[in-house]
XYZ file of C-alpha atoms in Angstrom:
760
model
C 115.165 -29.935 -19.325
C 117.346 -26.825 -19.110
C 118.226 -25.474 -15.721
C 116.148 -22.726 -14.168
C 117.545 -19.202 -14.462
C 116.575 -18.642 -10.882
C 118.591 -21.420 -9.336
C 118.116 -22.649 -5.789
C 117.693 -20.527 -2.717
C 117.506 -21.210 0.985
C 115.676 -17.951 1.581
C 113.321 -18.146 4.564
C 109.698 -17.859 3.518
C 108.234 -18.647 6.952
C 107.383 -15.034 7.726
C 104.276 -14.150 9.687
C 102.328 -11.257 8.167
C 100.810 -9.232 10.999
C 99.463 -6.146 9.223
C 96.900 -5.542 6.513
C 99.180 -3.172 4.580
C 101.750 -5.918 4.035
C 99.030 -8.420 3.170
C 97.273 -6.099 0.707
C 100.558 -5.205 -0.994
C 101.217 -8.880 -1.671
C 97.772 -9.667 -3.100
C 98.329 -8.358 -6.677
C 101.738 -10.021 -6.814
C 100.288 -13.356 -5.704
C 97.456 -12.972 -8.214
C 99.755 -12.328 -11.192
C 102.209 -15.072 -10.259
C 99.307 -17.505 -9.868
C 98.173 -16.504 -13.337
C 101.593 -17.330 -14.775
C 101.918 -20.669 -12.999
C 98.368 -21.859 -13.665
C 98.098 -20.988 -17.362
C 96.510 -23.710 -19.447
C 99.227 -25.880 -20.963
C 97.760 -26.314 -24.455
C 99.783 -27.781 -27.376
C 98.913 -24.772 -29.523
C 99.137 -21.325 -28.043
C 97.569 -18.313 -29.738
C 99.469 -15.127 -30.370
C 97.214 -13.329 -27.888
C 97.875 -15.880 -25.144
C 101.639 -15.640 -25.631
C 101.486 -11.857 -25.678
C 99.379 -11.843 -22.501
C 101.834 -14.067 -20.628
C 104.739 -11.958 -21.834
C 102.973 -8.778 -20.683
C 102.227 -10.141 -17.197
C 105.816 -11.340 -16.745
C 107.268 -8.003 -17.804
C 104.857 -6.086 -15.570
C 105.893 -8.218 -12.592
C 109.566 -7.641 -13.371
C 109.189 -3.858 -13.774
C 107.107 -3.480 -10.596
C 109.578 -5.592 -8.613
C 112.444 -3.475 -9.931
C 110.839 -0.284 -8.641
C 109.869 -1.980 -5.407
C 113.474 -3.105 -4.859
C 114.762 0.422 -5.541
C 112.651 1.708 -2.652
C 113.778 -1.191 -0.440
C 117.423 -0.392 -1.152
C 116.821 3.259 -0.299
C 115.249 2.183 2.996
C 118.326 0.070 3.716
C 120.557 3.097 3.112
C 118.512 5.245 5.484
C 118.394 2.577 8.213
C 121.782 1.022 8.788
C 120.473 -1.562 11.263
C 118.449 -3.116 8.431
C 121.097 -2.742 5.730
C 122.344 -6.338 5.563
C 118.957 -8.071 5.851
C 117.222 -5.635 3.513
C 120.060 -5.803 1.003
C 119.890 -9.597 0.859
C 116.092 -9.565 0.506
C 116.263 -6.958 -2.285
C 118.940 -8.977 -4.091
C 116.783 -12.103 -3.962
C 113.686 -10.195 -5.129
C 115.508 -8.638 -8.090
C 116.987 -12.014 -9.047
C 113.547 -13.651 -8.943
C 111.980 -10.808 -10.923
C 114.623 -11.111 -13.619
C 114.077 -14.882 -13.728
C 110.339 -14.429 -14.224
C 110.952 -11.866 -16.981
C 113.257 -14.335 -18.744
C 110.852 -17.258 -18.337
C 107.932 -15.239 -19.731
C 109.902 -13.845 -22.662
C 108.045 -16.077 -25.119
C 108.329 -13.803 -28.160
C 110.323 -16.492 -30.001
C 107.336 -18.817 -29.714
C 104.971 -16.448 -31.559
C 103.448 -18.019 -34.693
C 104.561 -15.055 -36.814
C 108.165 -16.028 -36.209
C 109.978 -19.195 -37.217
C 112.831 -19.707 -34.793
C 115.486 -22.214 -35.606
C 116.319 -24.960 -33.110
C 119.393 -23.023 -32.096
C 117.145 -20.142 -30.907
C 115.268 -22.342 -28.406
C 115.548 -21.235 -24.825
C 114.023 -21.899 -21.416
C 110.491 -20.440 -21.015
C 107.509 -20.858 -18.740
C 106.253 -23.527 -21.124
C 109.417 -25.614 -21.041
C 110.382 -25.077 -17.390
C 107.296 -24.919 -15.174
C 109.435 -26.059 -12.197
C 111.747 -23.114 -12.757
C 108.764 -20.738 -12.749
C 107.497 -22.215 -9.478
C 110.949 -21.783 -7.869
C 111.211 -18.205 -9.108
C 107.702 -17.437 -7.851
C 108.427 -18.844 -4.387
C 111.654 -16.891 -4.158
C 109.945 -13.692 -5.261
C 107.103 -14.006 -2.784
C 109.384 -14.824 0.140
C 111.860 -12.036 -0.658
C 109.173 -9.378 -1.239
C 107.472 -10.431 1.999
C 110.818 -10.134 3.785
C 111.324 -6.602 2.420
C 107.841 -5.590 3.570
C 108.251 -7.102 7.027
C 111.605 -5.344 7.435
C 110.050 -2.063 6.324
C 107.335 -2.638 8.919
C 110.045 -2.684 11.591
C 110.654 0.976 10.794
C 107.050 1.768 11.701
C 107.492 -0.060 15.018
C 110.736 1.830 15.606
C 108.919 5.138 15.006
C 106.259 4.229 17.584
C 108.907 3.257 20.162
C 110.871 6.459 19.526
C 107.696 8.534 19.865
C 106.768 6.726 23.099
C 110.231 7.385 24.518
C 109.918 11.103 23.796
C 106.514 11.165 25.505
C 107.921 9.364 28.566
C 110.821 11.805 28.932
C 108.484 14.796 28.735
C 106.059 13.081 31.127
C 108.871 12.775 33.683
C 109.639 16.490 33.276
C 105.969 17.382 33.723
C 105.763 15.375 36.929
C 108.674 17.295 38.447
C 107.792 20.888 37.493
C 107.321 23.372 40.311
C 106.116 26.554 38.537
C 103.186 27.316 36.254
C 105.424 28.936 33.658
C 107.581 25.843 33.358
C 104.503 23.602 33.301
C 102.838 25.514 30.453
C 106.010 25.358 28.370
C 106.571 21.629 28.871
C 102.892 20.712 28.508
C 102.821 22.409 25.102
C 105.687 20.156 24.020
C 103.950 17.151 25.591
C 100.774 17.901 23.638
C 102.626 17.933 20.328
C 104.357 14.654 21.154
C 101.065 13.031 22.158
C 99.478 14.089 18.852
C 102.336 12.448 16.943
C 102.046 9.310 19.089
C 98.271 9.209 18.586
C 98.658 9.355 14.795
C 101.276 6.605 14.707
C 99.375 4.281 17.039
C 96.057 4.987 15.320
C 97.502 3.962 11.967
C 99.001 0.867 13.568
C 95.721 -0.078 15.234
C 93.863 0.106 11.920
C 96.600 -1.911 10.219
C 96.709 -4.811 12.689
C 95.210 -8.085 11.482
C 94.749 -9.613 14.945
C 91.407 -8.381 16.335
C 92.498 -9.086 19.909
C 95.591 -6.897 19.571
C 93.500 -4.244 17.874
C 91.075 -4.189 20.829
C 93.949 -3.932 23.315
C 95.467 -1.078 21.314
C 92.109 0.719 21.221
C 91.800 0.372 24.999
C 95.305 1.741 25.631
C 94.777 4.649 23.243
C 91.434 5.489 24.899
C 93.205 5.710 28.268
C 95.859 8.044 26.857
C 93.272 10.236 25.174
C 91.194 10.708 28.302
C 94.160 10.951 30.667
C 95.767 13.809 28.726
C 93.062 16.257 29.833
C 93.052 14.779 33.351
C 96.817 15.237 33.524
C 96.472 18.918 32.630
C 93.921 19.796 35.321
C 95.330 17.447 37.980
C 98.827 18.932 37.553
C 97.538 22.512 37.636
C 95.547 21.736 40.787
C 98.624 20.269 42.438
C 100.707 23.317 41.483
C 98.021 25.655 42.848
C 97.699 23.658 46.103
C 101.123 22.025 46.602
C 100.442 21.019 50.215
C 97.124 19.278 49.482
C 97.459 15.498 49.896
C 94.277 14.642 47.970
C 95.482 16.744 44.998
C 98.812 14.884 44.975
C 97.047 11.488 45.123
C 94.810 12.562 42.250
C 97.758 13.639 40.105
C 99.906 10.566 40.871
C 97.101 8.231 39.789
C 96.871 9.946 36.381
C 100.609 9.751 35.725
C 100.687 6.089 36.747
C 97.808 5.199 34.444
C 99.380 6.997 31.489
C 102.665 5.160 31.936
C 100.835 1.801 32.073
C 98.949 2.618 28.859
C 102.156 3.680 27.078
C 103.779 0.423 28.124
C 100.805 -1.585 26.890
C 101.060 0.011 23.431
C 104.715 -0.992 23.173
C 103.916 -4.544 24.325
C 101.383 -4.813 21.510
C 103.558 -3.465 18.692
C 106.681 -5.384 19.768
C 104.756 -8.477 20.902
C 106.524 -8.402 24.244
C 105.051 -10.413 27.102
C 104.511 -8.688 30.422
C 103.795 -10.356 33.720
C 100.162 -9.277 33.371
C 99.678 -10.741 29.906
C 97.853 -13.824 31.169
C 95.395 -11.633 33.064
C 94.119 -9.958 29.916
C 91.555 -12.645 29.172
C 90.307 -14.495 32.256
C 88.292 -17.651 31.688
C 84.837 -16.569 30.506
C 81.622 -18.556 30.637
C 81.052 -17.936 26.929
C 84.336 -19.636 26.016
C 83.642 -22.395 28.531
C 80.258 -23.122 26.937
C 81.755 -23.010 23.445
C 84.474 -25.512 24.414
C 81.999 -27.755 26.242
C 79.610 -27.857 23.267
C 82.519 -28.598 20.958
C 83.487 -31.586 23.127
C 79.904 -32.842 23.162
C 79.360 -32.487 19.425
C 82.683 -34.083 18.463
C 81.361 -37.353 19.913
C 79.396 -37.746 16.687
C 82.711 -38.208 14.888
C 84.815 -40.016 17.469
C 83.673 -41.887 20.589
C 87.199 -42.501 21.822
C 88.951 -39.115 21.521
C 88.878 -38.500 25.312
C 87.648 -40.344 28.437
C 83.974 -39.903 29.503
C 85.015 -38.716 32.971
C 86.649 -35.586 31.522
C 83.308 -34.261 30.262
C 81.939 -34.102 33.792
C 85.040 -32.234 34.954
C 84.719 -29.800 32.064
C 81.104 -29.065 32.973
C 81.909 -28.525 36.667
C 84.608 -26.000 35.745
C 81.987 -24.183 33.673
C 79.389 -24.263 36.459
C 81.969 -22.901 38.901
C 82.326 -19.776 36.762
C 78.590 -19.089 37.099
C 79.257 -18.314 40.772
C 80.143 -14.780 39.666
C 76.399 -14.485 38.941
C 74.900 -16.563 41.744
C 77.167 -15.187 44.514
C 76.509 -11.564 43.581
C 74.526 -9.502 46.066
C 72.884 -7.711 43.130
C 71.441 -10.884 41.575
C 67.758 -11.320 42.431
C 66.489 -14.500 44.098
C 64.502 -15.460 40.981
C 67.533 -15.020 38.719
C 69.740 -17.014 41.081
C 67.245 -19.880 41.204
C 66.886 -19.886 37.415
C 70.665 -20.129 36.916
C 71.067 -22.869 39.536
C 68.151 -24.806 38.011
C 69.673 -24.660 34.522
C 73.063 -25.734 35.881
C 71.413 -28.742 37.496
C 69.519 -29.586 34.305
C 72.740 -29.422 32.315
C 74.394 -31.747 34.842
C 71.583 -34.281 34.506
C 71.675 -34.202 30.705
C 75.457 -34.535 30.732
C 75.318 -37.490 33.118
C 72.800 -39.209 30.840
C 75.063 -38.526 27.845
C 78.059 -40.005 29.656
C 75.959 -43.066 30.570
C 74.923 -43.850 26.970
C 78.423 -42.954 25.783
C 79.991 -45.562 28.089
C 77.414 -48.115 26.883
C 78.331 -47.380 23.268
C 82.026 -47.835 24.062
C 81.327 -51.120 25.838
C 79.887 -52.608 22.640
C 82.736 -51.090 20.586
C 80.421 -48.855 18.564
C 82.169 -47.005 15.758
C 79.855 -43.991 15.766
C 77.298 -42.311 17.999
C 74.218 -44.432 18.690
C 70.672 -43.133 18.400
C 70.445 -42.738 22.192
C 73.702 -40.782 22.140
C 72.400 -38.482 19.418
C 69.328 -37.695 21.526
C 71.521 -37.014 24.598
C 73.890 -34.826 22.594
C 70.979 -32.677 21.389
C 69.495 -32.405 24.907
C 72.847 -31.493 26.483
C 73.541 -28.809 23.873
C 70.042 -27.411 24.336
C 70.359 -27.186 28.112
C 73.757 -25.486 27.965
C 72.350 -23.044 25.367
C 69.484 -22.273 27.743
C 72.038 -21.612 30.496
C 73.960 -19.246 28.244
C 70.759 -17.416 27.319
C 69.800 -16.958 30.975
C 73.250 -15.666 31.927
C 73.171 -13.250 28.993
C 69.732 -11.997 30.066
C 70.917 -11.421 33.643
C 74.129 -9.600 32.677
C 72.587 -7.415 29.986
C 69.500 -6.707 32.084
C 71.590 -5.562 35.028
C 73.778 -3.379 32.810
C 70.719 -1.778 31.200
C 69.167 -1.033 34.592
C 72.403 0.431 35.928
C 72.802 2.718 32.933
C 69.263 4.015 33.423
C 69.839 4.648 37.133
C 73.276 6.217 36.708
C 72.194 8.291 33.715
C 70.980 11.007 36.100
C 74.483 11.285 37.655
C 73.060 12.192 41.098
C 76.190 11.354 43.155
C 78.372 13.352 40.756
C 76.090 16.393 40.945
C 76.005 16.129 44.733
C 79.812 15.855 44.951
C 80.249 18.939 42.779
C 77.803 20.915 44.897
C 79.220 19.737 48.235
C 82.786 20.422 47.086
C 81.910 23.933 45.955
C 80.343 24.555 49.389
C 83.394 23.181 51.219
C 81.199 20.568 52.917
C 83.589 17.680 53.644
C 80.918 15.674 55.470
C 78.570 15.670 52.474
C 81.498 14.879 50.176
C 82.258 11.838 52.324
C 78.601 10.734 52.237
C 78.317 10.895 48.438
C 81.778 9.413 48.032
C 80.425 6.277 49.685
C 77.465 6.259 47.280
C 79.756 6.727 44.288
C 81.966 3.893 45.573
C 78.906 1.644 45.754
C 77.995 2.614 42.176
C 81.543 1.911 41.084
C 81.461 -1.559 42.633
C 78.167 -2.318 40.890
C 79.553 -1.180 37.538
C 82.817 -3.087 37.995
C 80.947 -6.283 38.819
C 78.544 -5.758 35.901
C 81.469 -5.332 33.491
C 82.829 -8.628 34.807
C 79.498 -10.336 34.107
C 79.353 -8.797 30.610
C 82.828 -10.170 29.987
C 81.462 -13.663 30.693
C 78.771 -13.309 28.005
C 80.542 -10.967 25.562
C 80.779 -13.555 22.804
C 84.186 -12.611 21.378
C 87.726 -11.931 22.559
C 87.831 -8.288 21.351
C 84.642 -7.546 23.277
C 86.028 -9.351 26.342
C 89.021 -6.992 26.201
C 86.700 -3.999 25.927
C 84.741 -5.229 28.974
C 87.959 -5.550 30.958
C 88.981 -2.040 29.885
C 85.604 -0.689 31.065
C 85.965 -2.518 34.392
C 89.447 -1.090 34.944
C 88.316 2.413 33.972
C 85.451 2.510 36.480
C 87.743 0.995 39.127
C 90.334 3.764 38.638
C 88.199 6.838 37.916
C 85.871 6.341 40.919
C 88.594 7.050 43.532
C 89.993 9.850 41.337
C 86.633 11.643 41.374
C 86.554 11.312 45.142
C 90.077 12.744 45.599
C 89.222 15.614 43.237
C 86.023 16.329 45.220
C 87.984 16.284 48.496
C 90.450 18.780 47.042
C 87.620 21.110 45.996
C 85.987 20.809 49.424
C 89.296 21.847 51.040
C 89.651 24.754 48.585
C 86.063 25.673 47.591
C 87.040 28.961 45.960
C 89.642 27.316 43.680
C 88.567 27.508 40.033
C 91.174 24.971 38.934
C 90.060 22.466 41.597
C 86.486 22.865 40.355
C 87.585 22.384 36.735
C 89.592 19.315 37.725
C 86.566 17.663 39.352
C 84.507 18.473 36.249
C 87.049 16.743 33.986
C 87.003 13.529 36.036
C 83.206 13.530 36.150
C 83.114 13.910 32.358
C 85.448 10.921 32.043
C 83.035 8.876 34.168
C 80.075 9.936 32.020
C 82.050 9.152 28.855
C 82.754 5.637 30.119
C 79.058 5.124 30.792
C 78.397 6.072 27.154
C 81.063 3.613 26.038
C 79.438 0.949 28.189
C 76.061 1.526 26.517
C 77.660 1.015 23.108
C 79.467 -2.052 24.366
C 76.137 -3.426 25.553
C 74.698 -3.075 22.061
C 77.752 -4.799 20.571
C 77.293 -7.754 22.925
C 73.598 -7.993 22.065
C 74.391 -7.884 18.344
C 76.870 -10.752 18.646
C 74.490 -12.806 20.814
C 71.611 -12.355 18.370
C 73.828 -13.054 15.366
C 73.387 -9.621 13.791
C 77.102 -8.949 13.672
C 80.398 -10.699 14.210
C 83.221 -9.432 16.410
C 85.059 -7.636 13.604
C 83.067 -4.406 13.591
C 85.053 -1.418 14.833
C 84.184 -0.383 18.369
C 82.888 3.189 18.579
C 83.112 5.501 21.549
C 80.536 8.302 21.439
C 80.493 11.086 22.214
C 84.259 11.467 21.891
C 86.203 14.263 23.582
C 88.495 16.160 21.242
C 88.526 18.885 18.654
C 84.741 19.296 18.652
C 84.450 19.935 22.375
C 85.379 23.609 22.116
C 82.445 24.283 19.812
C 80.048 22.315 21.957
C 80.751 24.162 25.191
C 79.572 27.477 23.691
C 76.077 26.146 22.987
C 73.314 25.296 25.409
C 72.194 21.704 25.789
C 68.474 21.147 25.193
C 66.264 18.083 25.632
C 63.305 17.440 23.354
C 59.925 17.563 25.085
C 57.246 14.905 24.578
C 55.551 16.731 21.681
C 58.821 17.211 19.805
C 59.802 13.585 20.347
C 56.456 12.518 18.900
C 56.984 14.589 15.752
C 60.489 13.136 15.431
C 59.289 9.555 15.905
C 58.509 8.917 12.210
C 61.949 10.150 11.102
C 63.578 8.152 13.865
C 61.783 4.982 12.796
C 63.014 5.493 9.226
C 66.573 5.810 10.562
C 66.167 2.574 12.486
C 64.918 0.703 9.433
C 67.659 2.114 7.198
C 70.279 1.237 9.800
C 68.985 -2.329 9.888
C 68.981 -2.492 6.076
C 72.601 -1.317 5.929
C 73.576 -3.993 8.452
C 71.829 -6.607 6.323
C 73.632 -5.480 3.165
C 77.123 -5.459 4.703
C 76.593 -8.974 6.063
C 76.328 -10.138 2.438
C 79.947 -9.125 1.746
C 82.465 -11.955 1.746
C 85.232 -9.581 2.873
C 84.052 -8.396 6.281
C 87.406 -6.618 6.763
C 86.806 -4.390 3.721
C 86.958 -0.675 4.592
C 83.631 -0.054 2.861
C 82.009 -2.665 5.124
C 83.558 -1.343 8.327
C 82.732 2.296 7.622
C 79.162 1.486 6.540
C 78.664 -0.429 9.790
C 79.919 2.582 11.739
C 77.432 4.860 9.982
C 74.601 2.420 10.730
C 75.589 2.292 14.405
C 75.635 6.084 14.745
C 72.330 6.446 12.889
C 70.806 3.929 15.303
C 71.912 6.127 18.222
C 70.171 9.070 16.577
C 67.022 6.940 16.276
C 67.181 6.228 20.014
C 67.512 9.975 20.653
C 64.145 10.570 18.968
C 62.635 8.164 21.498
C 64.325 9.796 24.468
C 66.571 6.771 24.956
C 70.177 5.763 24.416
C 73.466 7.633 24.683
C 72.453 10.943 23.206
C 70.676 12.796 25.997
C 70.621 16.382 24.683
C 70.607 18.182 21.348
C 74.312 18.926 21.837
C 74.974 15.200 21.960
C 72.963 14.765 18.768
C 74.831 17.533 16.908
C 78.153 16.113 18.072
C 77.037 12.704 16.813
C 76.065 14.273 13.481
C 79.549 15.777 13.071
C 81.212 12.442 13.826
C 78.845 10.683 11.412
C 79.631 13.188 8.656
C 83.372 12.635 9.132
C 82.908 8.872 8.942
C 80.786 9.360 5.832
C 83.548 11.349 4.154
C 86.001 8.577 5.041
C 83.631 6.133 3.356
C 83.597 8.374 0.267
C 87.387 8.184 0.180
C 87.279 4.374 0.365
C 84.636 4.271 -2.375
C 86.761 6.472 -4.638
C 89.709 4.133 -4.154
C 87.444 1.186 -4.947
C 86.144 2.891 -8.095
C 89.628 3.058 -9.648
C 89.314 -0.598 -10.680
C 85.992 -0.075 -12.497
C 85.437 0.402 -16.224
C 83.777 3.521 -17.656
C 80.031 2.810 -17.278
C 80.396 1.137 -13.895
C 82.696 3.861 -12.617
C 80.392 6.638 -13.817
C 77.389 5.165 -11.971
C 79.324 4.691 -8.725
C 80.971 8.137 -8.896
C 77.562 9.803 -9.330
C 76.397 8.264 -6.041
C 79.699 9.104 -4.324
C 79.291 12.764 -5.303
C 75.790 12.736 -3.771
C 77.198 11.215 -0.582
C 79.985 13.801 -0.325
C 77.497 16.656 -0.708
C 75.184 15.212 1.952
C 78.038 14.624 4.437
C 79.284 18.179 3.959
C 75.722 19.471 4.390
C 75.348 17.514 7.632
C 78.712 18.716 8.899
C 78.026 22.380 8.195
C 74.523 22.168 9.638
C 75.740 20.536 12.848
C 78.433 23.200 13.317
C 76.130 26.177 12.685
C 75.087 27.734 16.022
C 71.390 28.444 16.618
C 69.474 30.421 19.227
C 66.093 29.553 20.654
C 64.097 26.384 21.025
C 62.376 26.578 17.629
C 65.657 26.995 15.752
C 67.189 24.158 17.746
C 64.288 21.852 16.909
C 64.601 22.739 13.218
C 68.315 21.949 13.371
C 67.551 18.545 14.954
C 65.001 17.836 12.218
C 67.458 18.841 9.486
C 70.282 16.716 10.981
C 68.116 13.594 11.135
C 66.698 14.107 7.634
C 70.188 14.553 6.170
C 71.381 11.436 8.021
C 68.439 9.537 6.527
C 69.486 10.699 3.049
C 73.095 9.627 3.701
C 72.000 6.119 4.691
C 69.748 5.914 1.628
C 72.714 6.618 -0.671
C 74.942 4.176 1.230
C 72.219 1.543 0.938
C 72.106 2.016 -2.844
C 75.905 1.757 -3.151
C 76.520 -1.323 -1.012
C 74.918 -4.028 -3.216
C 76.418 -2.515 -6.383
C 79.920 -2.372 -4.911
C 79.580 -5.872 -3.476
C 78.567 -7.252 -6.884
C 81.436 -5.452 -8.651
C 83.920 -6.485 -5.974
C 83.014 -10.151 -6.410
C 83.099 -9.793 -10.187
C 86.626 -8.401 -10.305
C 87.823 -10.768 -7.627
C 86.594 -13.655 -9.792
C 88.225 -12.230 -12.919
C 91.572 -11.882 -11.192
C 91.725 -15.634 -10.674
C 92.326 -16.289 -14.389
C 93.986 -14.692 -17.397
C 90.626 -13.708 -18.898
C 89.686 -13.349 -22.557
C 91.953 -11.830 -25.251
C 89.667 -8.781 -25.221
C 90.272 -8.411 -21.478
C 93.988 -8.442 -22.082
C 93.705 -5.773 -24.754
C 91.805 -3.592 -22.303
C 94.364 -4.319 -19.601
C 97.180 -3.348 -21.889
C 95.459 -0.023 -22.580
C 94.933 0.518 -18.858
C 98.520 -0.328 -18.018
C 99.979 2.479 -20.163
C 100.481 4.895 -17.239
C 102.230 2.255 -15.131
C 105.701 3.519 -15.947
C 104.981 6.984 -14.610
C 102.817 5.957 -11.639
C 105.411 3.595 -10.309
C 108.439 5.828 -10.834
C 110.568 6.576 -7.792
C 110.246 10.343 -7.985
C 110.387 11.170 -4.298
C 113.517 10.161 -2.428
C 112.592 11.823 0.844
C 113.281 9.277 3.551
C 110.144 10.363 5.424
C 108.112 8.566 2.769
C 109.879 5.249 3.159
C 108.084 2.370 4.789
C 105.365 -0.097 3.904
C 103.149 2.595 2.339
C 105.970 3.741 0.077
C 106.598 0.161 -0.996
C 102.889 -0.315 -1.688
C 102.986 2.523 -4.214
C 105.775 0.870 -6.142
C 103.751 -2.289 -6.702
C 101.296 -0.018 -8.563
C 102.119 -1.628 -11.882
C 100.565 -4.873 -10.713
C 97.523 -3.160 -9.234
C 96.782 -1.248 -12.414
C 97.347 -4.274 -14.624
C 95.072 -6.299 -12.392
C 92.375 -3.641 -12.035
C 90.766 -4.163 -15.414
């Protein structure tokens, strides 16, 4: 056999892919290379088969050539990557050329009669050479992408550093004029940082890192407004100790959040890393059940005594429930009784296990099987009881704290300059804070997934920090009751508290969904209502609550929303790719629609019509994002399929725009407001109806094309692919040499030849 044109390479292919953009860029390349390697090795090869293989090989070579051109440009722009990137690009180009040579099978076409002297190495004669070239290409392209990803990390670090420098300047300013000037710069830098970190969060593959990033970004978002009012208050009242304490706490929290973002993107390990996920009861139960059930396969994998120790460690964690002053006597007795029952069942299991070992049994005996089932059942009952206690307490607390009585009293007492009343309600708020912190800790135990555990910890930390900040802001207002900025500052911190309560209500629903098996832990976590660009519009309108009669008339529409939301959830669960953007965005729409359903019943997060209209705007934006994802998806469809999907997408766009405009249009009077509520809910219902019609169609088409990509397909398919691949040369051309476009996204575009070839 002739030697491979690729030769040998010691290139490192052990690269960990940490982002979806890198992974998705590699998919078409892997698919086409797999096609070349796994072609059917028949004695006789048709002209169409040879032409198809030749076409795939050339497409890979051309796409790699363009890809390498971008990589080389990145190396030129970033000297610190020049050597590594240059080597990776060299290897990729060499592998691409080798694949082009191995798939140049024109001499084997039946219409030609090559002489023996024309014979050369091809994919048919040197399959080993093709495998070597493929491995080299995949490893080198992955290396280029991972190196390009370093540039994104570098941009985030650079942006963070700029924010930190400006933050230091803000902390030291002594005049309003200087503060306004620097804060304007700080705002621009925070916007840039938010965009970079938001893109990174969406791109991360690791759900745990994504949850940590979301938590850090939420802190920065909320603290930016706090920083503005706390700093202004301190400048207005420079000798006020409570104002200084309030401001210092905000700056400290922002610096911690900035540091956490950098730890995530650089994978650094801080001293607090191990505290991120304390041992939860949910994980303890999962591990314990795994140990019990593995006895069916192996009776000798670990000593019987260790199972008792494992259970006791689990029972010890339930003390967070049983030792709590807020746990009722009945709940405490129920938990202790289930712990004891689990102990008894475990002891019986250990007893029959030891007996089975004594007779050298090779598999679990019948008595063991019975004990295994009983032990698993009792520990499941314990988990269910703990979940009921934690969720029940959280639900009750949210109902009680929904009225915000201590906050209203603190605002009133501060405005009156009544320090004694401020102190009284500060104690009540502190008690509320302790209840919420402990409840978040209990929810963490039963959360059911690591991302939700992280969100519980974030909620716990937020209540722990904001409680004292509200108190210091109220003290400042009480000392300076005529100060408008002190009043505004207290209002901002109270809004942050209310926002976290809303987040907690959503978190509660997430935990219930996971427990009941309605959703996994991969659904994006939503925080509603969100502060931001919509807040200016909302403050000009008057908040209204629906009365009983209006809620009754809305009930039918609300029920339809609930059913549609449930139907959407059911449809997205049928998708194999739960990470698909269409799935994630559809789930978000269903979640928001469910909140609107609760509004019609006078329940849930949305308390007033303003909340509902804000929710409608957010839903419309998410719907338009879904339209964008659907359009991208439709590019791989053929004419009839594409036409049907595009018709529904156009309907969805129109409905989302209608909802958005309607929600933004101001109205006066109760009748007009009620009509606007009715219109918003009806339009949302129509949006979900269209989404529900699209989901099964897109799922079916997605599976169809995914299946087709696993093989060469019929000769007719290849003819269609050839027609579709005509614009490849122009689409993939390196027309823009602006260095701002370089990075993983730029490299993705220059694999377009493979995507287009694959799409048909």
